[in-house]
C-alpha atoms as a printed R data frame, in Angstrom:
    type eleno elety resid chain resno       x       y       z
1   ATOM     1    CA   UNK     A     1  15.299  -6.326 -18.260
2   ATOM     2    CA   UNK     A     2  15.417  -4.522 -14.967
3   ATOM     3    CA   UNK     A     3  12.963  -1.317 -15.238
4   ATOM     4    CA   UNK     A     4  13.554  -0.251 -12.425
5   ATOM     5    CA   UNK     A     5  13.608  -0.294  -8.595
6   ATOM     6    CA   UNK     A     6  12.016   0.984  -5.728
7   ATOM     7    CA   UNK     A     7  12.955   1.064  -1.798
8   ATOM     8    CA   UNK     A     8  10.031   2.670   0.756
9   ATOM     9    CA   UNK     A     9  10.640   2.918   4.773
10  ATOM    10    CA   UNK     A    10   7.579   4.037   6.505
11  ATOM    11    CA   UNK     A    11   7.767   4.488  10.337
12  ATOM    12    CA   UNK     A    12   4.557   3.549  12.102
13  ATOM    13    CA   UNK     A    13   3.729   6.690  13.977
14  ATOM    14    CA   UNK     A    14   3.697   8.533  10.552
15  ATOM    15    CA   UNK     A    15   0.595   6.735   9.411
16  ATOM    16    CA   UNK     A    16  -1.266   6.983  12.908
17  ATOM    17    CA   UNK     A    17  -0.710  10.550  12.508
18  ATOM    18    CA   UNK     A    18  -1.729  10.546   8.762
19  ATOM    19    CA   UNK     A    19  -4.974   8.713  10.204
20  ATOM    20    CA   UNK     A    20  -5.649  10.704  13.238
21  ATOM    21    CA   UNK     A    21  -5.606  13.984  10.697
22  ATOM    22    CA   UNK     A    22  -7.647  12.368   7.868
23  ATOM    23    CA   UNK     A    23  -9.790   9.678   9.404
24  ATOM    24    CA   UNK     A    24  -9.461   5.461   8.790
25  ATOM    25    CA   UNK     A    25 -12.173   6.313   5.729
26  ATOM    26    CA   UNK     A    26 -10.506   9.061   4.437
27  ATOM    27    CA   UNK     A    27  -7.390   7.808   4.357
28  ATOM    28    CA   UNK     A    28  -8.378   4.355   2.726
29  ATOM    29    CA   UNK     A    29 -10.457   5.957   0.265
30  ATOM    30    CA   UNK     A    30  -7.529   8.387  -1.339
31  ATOM    31    CA   UNK     A    31  -4.695   5.712  -1.110
32  ATOM    32    CA   UNK     A    32  -6.871   2.072  -2.057
33  ATOM    33    CA   UNK     A    33  -7.651   1.031  -5.099
34  ATOM    34    CA   UNK     A    34 -11.220  -0.012  -5.363
35  ATOM    35    CA   UNK     A    35 -10.255  -3.690  -4.806
36  ATOM    36    CA   UNK     A    36  -7.924  -2.879  -1.953
37  ATOM    37    CA   UNK     A    37 -10.713  -0.602  -0.462
38  ATOM    38    CA   UNK     A    38 -13.482  -3.952  -0.400
39  ATOM    39    CA   UNK     A    39 -10.626  -5.973   1.234
40  ATOM    40    CA   UNK     A    40 -10.635  -3.270   4.137
41  ATOM    41    CA   UNK     A    41 -14.270  -2.864   4.687
42  ATOM    42    CA   UNK     A    42 -14.511  -6.351   4.580
43  ATOM    43    CA   UNK     A    43 -11.858  -7.027   7.373
44  ATOM    44    CA   UNK     A    44 -12.732  -3.700   9.055
45  ATOM    45    CA   UNK     A    45 -16.103  -2.787   8.848
46  ATOM    46    CA   UNK     A    46 -17.548   0.714  10.141
47  ATOM    47    CA   UNK     A    47 -18.327   0.330  13.926
48  ATOM    48    CA   UNK     A    48 -18.459   3.533  16.257
49  ATOM    49    CA   UNK     A    49 -14.454   2.547  17.940
50  ATOM    50    CA   UNK     A    50 -12.818  -0.305  17.171
51  ATOM    51    CA   UNK     A    51 -10.040  -2.252  19.624
52  ATOM    52    CA   UNK     A    52  -6.758  -1.981  20.387
53  ATOM    53    CA   UNK     A    53  -5.914  -5.092  17.993
54  ATOM    54    CA   UNK     A    54  -8.276  -3.930  15.422
55  ATOM    55    CA   UNK     A    55  -7.173  -0.444  15.489
56  ATOM    56    CA   UNK     A    56  -3.290  -1.780  15.088
57  ATOM    57    CA   UNK     A    57  -4.528  -4.419  12.310
58  ATOM    58    CA   UNK     A    58  -5.913  -1.570  10.271
59  ATOM    59    CA   UNK     A    59  -2.905   0.570  10.661
60  ATOM    60    CA   UNK     A    60  -1.095  -2.399   9.378
61  ATOM    61    CA   UNK     A    61  -3.135  -2.906   6.599
62  ATOM    62    CA   UNK     A    62  -3.191   0.784   5.308
63  ATOM    63    CA   UNK     A    63   1.057   1.243   6.202
64  ATOM    64    CA   UNK     A    64   1.904  -1.826   4.053
65  ATOM    65    CA   UNK     A    65  -0.027  -0.943   1.151
66  ATOM    66    CA   UNK     A    66   1.420   2.620   1.706
67  ATOM    67    CA   UNK     A    67   4.848   1.471   1.837
68  ATOM    68    CA   UNK     A    68   4.215  -1.076  -1.170
69  ATOM    69    CA   UNK     A    69   2.785   1.995  -3.399
70  ATOM    70    CA   UNK     A    70   5.649   3.857  -2.602
71  ATOM    71    CA   UNK     A    71   8.085   1.387  -3.897
72  ATOM    72    CA   UNK     A    72   6.185   0.795  -7.037
73  ATOM    73    CA   UNK     A    73   6.275   4.672  -7.811
74  ATOM    74    CA   UNK     A    74   9.900   5.077  -7.338
75  ATOM    75    CA   UNK     A    75  10.247   2.184  -9.110
76  ATOM    76    CA   UNK     A    76   8.331   3.524 -12.327
77  ATOM    77    CA   UNK     A    77   9.461   6.940 -11.605
78  ATOM    78    CA   UNK     A    78  10.317   8.834 -14.343
79  ATOM    79    CA   UNK     A    79   8.717   6.461 -17.211
80  ATOM    80    CA   UNK     A    80   5.618   7.183 -15.310
81  ATOM    81    CA   UNK     A    81   4.528   9.048 -12.377
82  ATOM    82    CA   UNK     A    82   1.512   6.400 -10.929
83  ATOM    83    CA   UNK     A    83  -1.728   7.523  -8.485
84  ATOM    84    CA   UNK     A    84  -2.106   5.586  -5.097
85  ATOM    85    CA   UNK     A    85  -5.297   4.445  -6.922
86  ATOM    86    CA   UNK     A    86  -3.565   2.542  -9.816
87  ATOM    87    CA   UNK     A    87  -1.752   0.056  -7.690
88  ATOM    88    CA   UNK     A    88  -3.259  -2.658  -6.345
89  ATOM    89    CA   UNK     A    89  -2.150  -4.974  -3.813
90  ATOM    90    CA   UNK     A    90  -2.950  -8.211  -2.870
91  ATOM    91    CA   UNK     A    91  -1.629 -12.179  -1.433
92  ATOM    92    CA   UNK     A    92  -1.250 -14.863  -3.221
93  ATOM    93    CA   UNK     A    93   0.227 -17.818  -0.552
94  ATOM    94    CA   UNK     A    94   0.530 -14.930   1.899
95  ATOM    95    CA   UNK     A    95   2.813 -12.890  -0.551
96  ATOM    96    CA   UNK     A    96   2.057  -9.448  -1.580
97  ATOM    97    CA   UNK     A    97   1.548  -9.242  -5.424
98  ATOM    98    CA   UNK     A    98   1.166  -5.931  -7.114
99  ATOM    99    CA   UNK     A    99  -1.261  -5.244 -10.205
100 ATOM   100    CA   UNK     A   100   0.135  -1.545 -11.859
101 ATOM   101    CA   UNK     A   101  -2.882  -0.322 -14.238
102 ATOM   102    CA   UNK     A   102  -2.243  -0.013 -17.671
103 ATOM   103    CA   UNK     A   103   1.451  -1.625 -16.656
104 ATOM   104    CA   UNK     A   104   1.551  -3.384 -19.870
105 ATOM   105    CA   UNK     A   105   1.723   0.518 -21.589
106 ATOM   106    CA   UNK     A   106   4.193   1.684 -19.155
107 ATOM   107    CA   UNK     A   107   6.355  -1.730 -20.285
108 ATOM   108    CA   UNK     A   108   5.804  -3.254 -17.112
109 ATOM   109    CA   UNK     A   109   5.883  -7.452 -17.735
110 ATOM   110    CA   UNK     A   110   6.520  -8.639 -14.115
111 ATOM   111    CA   UNK     A   111   6.520  -7.412 -10.801
112 ATOM   112    CA   UNK     A   112   8.493  -8.082  -7.766
113 ATOM   113    CA   UNK     A   113   7.352  -6.986  -3.730
114 ATOM   114    CA   UNK     A   114   9.472  -7.741  -1.006
115 ATOM   115    CA   UNK     A   115   8.021  -6.567   2.326
116 ATOM   116    CA   UNK     A   116   8.746  -6.459   6.046
117 ATOM   117    CA   UNK     A   117   7.953  -4.814   9.322
118 ATOM   118    CA   UNK     A   118   9.045  -4.345  12.814
119 ATOM   119    CA   UNK     A   119   8.633  -2.727  15.585
120 ATOM   120    CA   UNK     A   120   7.711   0.985  14.404
121 ATOM   121    CA   UNK     A   121   8.983   0.539  10.360
122 ATOM   122    CA   UNK     A   122   7.483  -1.433   7.367
123 ATOM   123    CA   UNK     A   123   9.751  -1.522   4.465
124 ATOM   124    CA   UNK     A   124   9.298  -2.779   1.011
125 ATOM   125    CA   UNK     A   125  11.325  -2.858  -2.051
126 ATOM   126    CA   UNK     A   126   9.607  -3.176  -5.896
127 ATOM   127    CA   UNK     A   127  11.175  -4.639  -8.661
128 ATOM   128    CA   UNK     A   128   9.840  -4.003 -12.321
129 ATOM   129    CA   UNK     A   129  10.731  -5.995 -15.182
130 ATOM   130    CA   UNK     A   130   9.841  -5.019 -18.796
């Protein structure tokens, strides 16, 4: 049985503004779970300044997770109003995988994630089964 379907579309300049406003560390700490934050710190160690390529990779890392988490929130609402850190995104064989903290308590048995990006946009779709 499908519990919900969520979709989110994010324009990368919006994410850039959030990073500029909160700082990379501030935004990462706000939206990433502990597991995701550890991966973030490993991939992007704190240095005085990142080169352009590293900045773009960091932007995409945060944008993809933001987008997937928003889609997961929409898929589970109104059963539950998820918090940012309740959702962890990881990869298995290059494919995004979703883990929702206490997901079984909300009736989630499995999840499916589709993610794409092109130009200034990232889009994610999450389907939750119960």
